[in-house]
Coordinates of C-alpha atoms in Angstrom, one line a residue:
M1 CA 15.2 22.0 29.8
L2 CA 17.0 21.6 26.6
G3 CA 20.3 22.9 27.9
I4 CA 22.3 25.6 26.2
V5 CA 19.7 26.4 23.6
E6 CA 17.2 27.7 26.2
A7 CA 19.9 29.1 28.4
T8 CA 21.2 31.5 25.8
V9 CA 18.4 32.1 23.3
S10 CA 15.2 34.0 24.0
V11 CA 11.7 32.6 23.4
G12 CA 11.2 35.1 20.6
V13 CA 14.4 34.1 18.8
R14 CA 13.5 30.4 19.2
Q15 CA 10.2 31.0 17.6
M16 CA 11.7 32.9 14.7
C17 CA 14.3 30.2 14.1
C18 CA 11.5 27.6 14.1
R19 CA 9.3 29.6 11.8
V20 CA 11.9 30.1 9.1
G21 CA 13.4 26.6 9.7
I22 CA 10.3 24.7 8.8
H23 CA 10.2 26.0 5.2
Q24 CA 11.6 24.0 2.4
Q25 CA 14.4 26.4 1.4
G26 CA 16.6 24.9 4.1
F27 CA 18.7 26.3 7.0
V28 CA 21.1 28.4 4.9
K29 CA 18.2 30.4 3.5
A30 CA 16.6 30.5 6.9
A31 CA 19.7 32.1 8.4
E32 CA 19.7 34.7 5.5
H33 CA 16.0 35.5 6.2
L34 CA 16.7 36.0 9.9
Q35 CA 19.5 38.5 9.1
A36 CA 17.5 40.3 6.4
L37 CA 14.2 40.5 8.3
A38 CA 15.1 40.6 12.0
Q39 CA 18.8 41.7 11.9
L40 CA 19.7 38.5 13.6
R41 CA 23.1 37.0 12.6
I42 CA 22.8 33.3 13.3
S43 CA 24.7 30.5 11.5
P44 CA 22.7 27.9 9.5
E45 CA 24.0 25.2 11.9
R46 CA 22.8 27.2 14.9
V47 CA 19.4 27.7 13.3
R48 CA 19.2 24.0 12.7
H49 CA 20.2 23.2 16.3
I50 CA 17.6 25.6 17.8
A51 CA 14.8 24.4 15.5
Q52 CA 15.4 20.7 16.1
A53 CA 15.8 21.2 19.8
E54 CA 12.4 22.9 19.9
G55 CA 11.0 20.2 17.8
R56 CA 12.1 17.6 20.4
R57 CA 10.3 19.6 23.0
V58 CA 7.1 19.6 20.9
Q59 CA 7.6 15.8 20.4
T60 CA 7.5 15.4 24.2
I61 CA 4.3 17.4 24.4
Q62 CA 2.6 15.5 21.6
A63 CA 3.6 12.2 23.1
A64 CA 1.9 13.3 26.4
G65 CA -1.2 14.4 24.5
R66 CA -0.8 18.0 25.7
V67 CA -1.1 19.9 22.4
A68 CA -3.7 22.6 22.7
S69 CA -5.9 21.7 19.8
D70 CA -8.9 23.7 18.6
L71 CA -10.6 20.5 17.6
S72 CA -13.4 19.7 20.0
V73 CA -17.0 18.5 20.2
E74 CA -18.2 22.2 19.8
T75 CA -16.0 23.0 16.8
G76 CA -16.9 19.6 15.3
R77 CA -20.6 20.2 15.1
L78 CA -22.1 19.9 11.6
R79 CA -24.3 23.0 12.3
A80 CA -25.2 25.1 15.3
G81 CA -26.9 22.8 17.9
G82 CA -26.4 19.8 15.5
P83 CA -24.5 16.6 16.0
S84 CA -20.7 16.6 16.2
R85 CA -18.6 14.5 13.8
V86 CA -14.9 13.6 13.8
Y87 CA -12.8 11.7 11.2
V88 CA -9.6 9.8 11.9
G89 CA -7.0 9.0 9.3
A90 CA -3.6 7.4 9.2
D91 CA -1.0 6.7 6.5
G92 CA 2.7 6.1 5.8
V93 CA 5.0 8.3 3.8
K94 CA 8.6 7.8 2.7
V95 CA 11.3 10.3 3.8
P96 CA 14.8 10.4 2.2
M97 CA 17.5 9.4 4.7
V98 CA 21.2 9.6 4.9
T99 CA 22.6 6.0 4.7
Q100 CA 25.6 4.8 6.7
Q101 CA 27.6 4.6 3.5
E102 CA 27.0 8.3 2.8
K103 CA 27.8 9.1 6.5
T104 CA 31.2 7.4 6.2
K105 CA 32.0 9.5 3.1
R106 CA 31.0 12.7 4.9
R107 CA 33.2 11.9 7.9
Q108 CA 36.2 11.3 5.6
R109 CA 35.7 14.6 3.8
R110 CA 35.3 16.4 7.2
R111 CA 38.5 14.9 8.5
R112 CA 40.4 16.1 5.5
R113 CA 39.0 19.6 5.9
R114 CA 39.4 19.8 9.7
A115 CA 42.7 18.1 10.3
G116 CA 43.6 18.6 13.9
G117 CA 40.2 20.2 14.7
V118 CA 37.1 19.1 16.5
I119 CA 34.7 17.1 14.4
R120 CA 31.0 17.3 15.3
R121 CA 29.4 14.0 16.4
M122 CA 27.3 12.5 13.7
H123 CA 24.4 10.1 14.2
R124 CA 24.5 6.7 12.7
G125 CA 23.2 6.5 9.1
A126 CA 20.2 4.7 8.0
D127 CA 20.2 1.2 6.5
N128 CA 18.1 2.3 3.5
P129 CA 17.8 5.5 1.5
Y130 CA 14.2 5.9 2.5
K131 CA 12.3 5.4 5.7
E132 CA 8.5 5.2 6.2
F133 CA 7.3 7.8 8.6
K134 CA 3.7 7.4 9.9
I135 CA 1.1 10.1 10.2
A136 CA -2.3 10.4 11.9
T137 CA -5.0 13.0 11.6
L138 CA -8.1 13.8 13.5
Y139 CA -10.4 16.4 11.9
E140 CA -14.0 17.7 11.6
E141 CA -16.2 17.9 8.5
S142 CA -14.6 21.0 7.0
N143 CA -11.0 20.1 8.1
T144 CA -10.7 23.6 9.5
H145 CA -10.1 22.3 13.0
R146 CA -7.7 19.3 13.3
L147 CA -5.0 17.6 15.3
V148 CA -2.0 16.1 13.5
V149 CA 0.9 13.9 14.6
G150 CA 3.8 12.2 12.9
T151 CA 6.5 9.8 13.9
A152 CA 9.5 7.8 12.6
G153 CA 8.4 5.0 14.9
D154 CA 6.5 1.9 13.8
H155 CA 2.7 1.4 13.7
Q156 CA 2.7 0.6 17.5
V157 CA 4.3 4.0 18.2
L158 CA 1.8 5.8 16.0
G159 CA -1.1 3.9 17.7
R160 CA -0.1 5.1 21.1
L161 CA 0.3 8.7 19.8
L162 CA -3.2 8.4 18.2
R163 CA -4.8 7.2 21.4
R164 CA -3.4 10.1 23.3
Q165 CA -4.6 12.7 20.8
A166 CA -8.0 11.1 20.8
A167 CA -8.1 11.6 24.6
T168 CA -7.0 15.2 24.1
I169 CA -10.0 16.1 22.0
G170 CA -12.4 13.8 23.9
L171 CA -13.1 11.6 20.9
D172 CA -15.5 9.4 22.7
R173 CA -17.8 12.4 23.3
F174 CA -18.4 13.1 19.6
D175 CA -21.8 12.0 18.3
Q176 CA -20.3 10.5 15.1
K177 CA -16.9 9.0 15.1
L178 CA -15.4 7.3 12.0
A179 CA -12.1 6.6 10.3
V180 CA -11.4 7.0 6.6
A181 CA -8.1 5.4 5.4
D182 CA -6.6 3.0 2.9
G183 CA -6.7 -0.8 3.4
A184 CA -3.3 -1.3 5.0
D185 CA -3.5 -4.0 7.7
W186 CA -1.5 -2.0 10.2
I187 CA -3.9 0.9 10.0
E188 CA -7.0 -1.3 10.6
H189 CA -5.2 -3.1 13.5
Q190 CA -4.3 0.2 15.2
L191 CA -7.7 1.7 14.8
Q192 CA -9.4 -1.4 16.2
V193 CA -7.0 -1.7 19.1
R194 CA -6.5 2.0 20.0
L195 CA -9.8 3.5 19.1
P196 CA -12.5 0.9 19.7
M197 CA -15.1 3.7 20.1
L198 CA -15.1 4.3 16.4
E199 CA -18.4 3.5 14.8
E200 CA -17.3 3.1 11.2
Q201 CA -14.1 2.4 9.4
V202 CA -14.3 3.4 5.7
L203 CA -12.0 2.2 3.0
D204 CA -11.0 5.3 1.0
F205 CA -12.9 5.1 -2.3
Y206 CA -9.9 6.1 -4.3
H207 CA -7.9 3.2 -2.9
F208 CA -10.9 0.9 -3.5
S209 CA -10.9 2.1 -7.2
E210 CA -7.1 1.6 -7.5
H211 CA -7.5 -2.1 -6.6
V212 CA -10.4 -2.5 -9.0
W213 CA -8.5 -1.0 -11.9
Q214 CA -5.3 -2.9 -11.1
A215 CA -7.3 -6.2 -11.2
V216 CA -9.3 -5.6 -14.3
N217 CA -6.3 -4.3 -16.3
D218 CA -4.3 -7.4 -15.2
C219 CA -7.2 -9.6 -16.2
F220 CA -8.3 -8.1 -19.6
G221 CA -5.3 -6.0 -20.6
Q222 CA -4.2 -2.5 -19.8
G223 CA -6.8 0.0 -21.0
T224 CA -8.8 -2.5 -23.1
E225 CA -12.4 -1.9 -23.8
K226 CA -13.4 -4.9 -21.6
A227 CA -11.2 -3.7 -18.7
Q228 CA -12.8 -0.2 -19.0
S229 CA -16.3 -1.5 -19.2
F230 CA -16.0 -4.0 -16.3
G231 CA -14.1 -1.6 -14.1
Q232 CA -16.8 1.1 -14.5
T233 CA -19.5 -1.5 -13.8
L234 CA -17.8 -2.5 -10.5
L235 CA -17.3 1.1 -9.4
H236 CA -20.9 2.0 -10.2
A237 CA -22.1 -1.0 -8.3
A238 CA -19.9 -0.1 -5.3
Y239 CA -21.1 3.5 -5.2
H240 CA -24.8 3.0 -5.8
E241 CA -25.7 -0.6 -4.8
G242 CA -23.1 -1.7 -2.3
I243 CA -20.2 -4.1 -1.8
A244 CA -22.5 -7.2 -1.9
E245 CA -23.3 -6.5 -5.6
V246 CA -19.6 -6.0 -6.4
L247 CA -18.7 -9.4 -4.9
V248 CA -21.5 -11.0 -6.9
L249 CA -20.3 -9.5 -10.2
L250 CA -16.7 -10.5 -9.5
G251 CA -17.8 -14.0 -8.7
Q252 CA -19.8 -14.3 -11.9
E253 CA -16.9 -13.0 -14.0
R254 CA -14.4 -15.2 -12.2
R255 CA -16.3 -18.3 -13.2
Q256 CA -15.9 -17.4 -16.9
H257 CA -12.1 -18.0 -16.7
R258 CA -10.1 -21.2 -16.4
A259 CA -8.9 -22.2 -13.0
G260 CA -5.3 -21.1 -12.5
S261 CA -5.3 -18.8 -15.4
R262 CA -3.8 -15.3 -15.1
R263 CA -7.2 -13.7 -15.6
R264 CA -8.8 -15.7 -12.9
Q265 CA -6.0 -15.1 -10.5
A266 CA -6.3 -11.4 -11.0
L267 CA -10.0 -11.5 -10.2
E268 CA -9.5 -13.8 -7.2
G269 CA -7.0 -11.4 -5.8
L270 CA -9.5 -8.6 -5.9
L271 CA -12.2 -10.9 -4.4
R272 CA -10.0 -11.7 -1.5
Y273 CA -9.0 -8.1 -0.9
L274 CA -12.6 -6.8 -0.9
S275 CA -14.1 -9.7 1.0
K276 CA -11.7 -9.1 3.8
R277 CA -12.7 -5.4 3.9
A278 CA -16.4 -5.7 3.0
S279 CA -17.6 -4.1 6.2
H280 CA -15.6 -1.0 5.3
C281 CA -17.0 -0.6 1.8
E282 CA -20.7 0.2 2.4
Y283 CA -20.5 3.3 0.3
P284 CA -24.3 3.9 -0.4
R285 CA -24.9 3.8 3.3
Y286 CA -22.0 6.2 4.1
L287 CA -23.2 8.6 1.4
A288 CA -26.7 8.5 2.7
A289 CA -25.5 9.5 6.1
G290 CA -23.4 12.3 4.7
Y291 CA -20.0 10.8 5.5
Q292 CA -16.9 11.5 3.5
I293 CA -15.6 8.5 1.7
G294 CA -12.2 9.9 0.7
S295 CA -9.0 10.3 2.8
G296 CA -8.0 13.5 1.1
P297 CA -7.2 15.4 4.4
T298 CA -4.9 12.7 5.5
E299 CA -3.2 12.4 2.1
A300 CA -2.7 16.2 2.2
M301 CA -1.1 16.0 5.6
C302 CA 1.4 13.4 4.3
K303 CA 2.5 16.0 1.7
V304 CA 2.5 19.0 4.1
L305 CA 4.4 17.3 7.0
T306 CA 7.1 16.1 4.6
Y307 CA 7.5 18.9 2.2
R308 CA 10.3 20.3 4.4
L309 CA 12.0 16.9 4.4
K310 CA 11.7 16.3 0.6
G311 CA 13.5 19.4 -0.8
P312 CA 15.9 18.9 -3.7
G313 CA 18.9 16.9 -2.6
M314 CA 17.8 16.7 1.0
R315 CA 18.7 13.7 3.2
W316 CA 18.0 13.4 6.9
D317 CA 18.9 11.6 10.1
K318 CA 15.8 10.3 11.9
E319 CA 17.0 12.4 14.9
G320 CA 16.8 15.5 12.7
A321 CA 13.7 14.7 10.5
E322 CA 11.3 13.8 13.3
P323 CA 11.6 17.1 15.3
M324 CA 11.0 19.1 12.1
M325 CA 8.0 17.0 11.3
S326 CA 6.7 17.7 14.8
L327 CA 7.0 21.4 14.3
L328 CA 5.0 21.2 11.1
A329 CA 2.4 19.1 12.8
L330 CA 2.1 21.7 15.5
E331 CA 1.5 24.4 12.9
Q332 CA -1.0 22.2 11.0
S333 CA -2.9 21.5 14.3
N334 CA -3.5 25.3 14.7
A335 CA -1.5 25.1 17.9
W336 CA 1.5 27.2 17.0
E337 CA 0.4 30.4 18.7
S338 CA -0.8 28.6 21.9
Y339 CA 2.4 26.7 22.1
W340 CA 4.6 29.8 22.0
Q341 CA 2.3 31.6 24.4
S342 CA 2.8 28.8 26.8
Q343 CA 6.6 29.2 26.4
Y344 CA 6.4 32.9 27.2
Q345 CA 4.2 32.1 30.3
A346 CA 6.7 29.5 31.5
L347 CA 9.5 32.0 31.1
Q348 CA 7.6 34.6 33.1
L349 CA 6.9 32.1 35.8
C350 CA 10.6 31.2 36.1
Q351 CA 11.5 34.8 36.3
K352 CA 9.0 35.4 39.2
N353 CA 10.4 32.5 41.1

């Protein structure tokens, strides 16, 4: 139980507060919408309290791997009676936070306004104005059916969450299981440790190309003809011939430049990056198998799960931001209706007993 929220607010009102609370306009507008559309007069602070309390309940369910996802072996089939395929993605995204310095100023203003009154307890502020939240997605070919989670914890926390979601959908029972993500070391580590059943780990082609363009522009000059020509040559080779040819071309060009020179260092940096991830860059083979080579669904979830948190002028405590992200993840996992149905059923069971 979450205490006073559940004791005094019906399941229907909780659902309405969460529905309007996850939209970017904020809790003031959410309270106005409730009054205009449902004739419910609830203060913005109360709406916030109800929505975040519900978000914490959802966090508990997500952590236990008990979200009723519609992603399964059957919904993941490429065609009727055909093989099932599932993709896994992970990424980090920055969320604006309230710093301790800002908290101190707010407390001082509240004390002046409420001299002699009760001041609401405030959580400790963040050390930095932005904090990286981590997001994981599991989805089938069309991205219609998916399971999404997010956390303010570190990559170990996300890894544990990801492992539980994989168990929820029966990841090991899919015929084809692969990850598509950028080249961050923490992502590769968590995928290898938590999901050893994955058959492929694909370096997102957009991130691959970003590293190529960064290196050739550093080497030959931003936007120069040589940078454009060599960059296109490398990308064409990666897409049509494979990573081995890319490494050969880079090695040949590297030898054309003096040891220790800026140009050579730029190419050597790209060589090191791609050599370390060569097994994730076999794009011709992936394309021949019909695999996606872009992490667009995961990138989209980074935007969707944080759009409520990144409104104009918005700053958050971790304790407030994480529950709101969990509500958005519930909605994006197509589990919103099933979650609230379970809440009604739990209430009916309590009333019978």
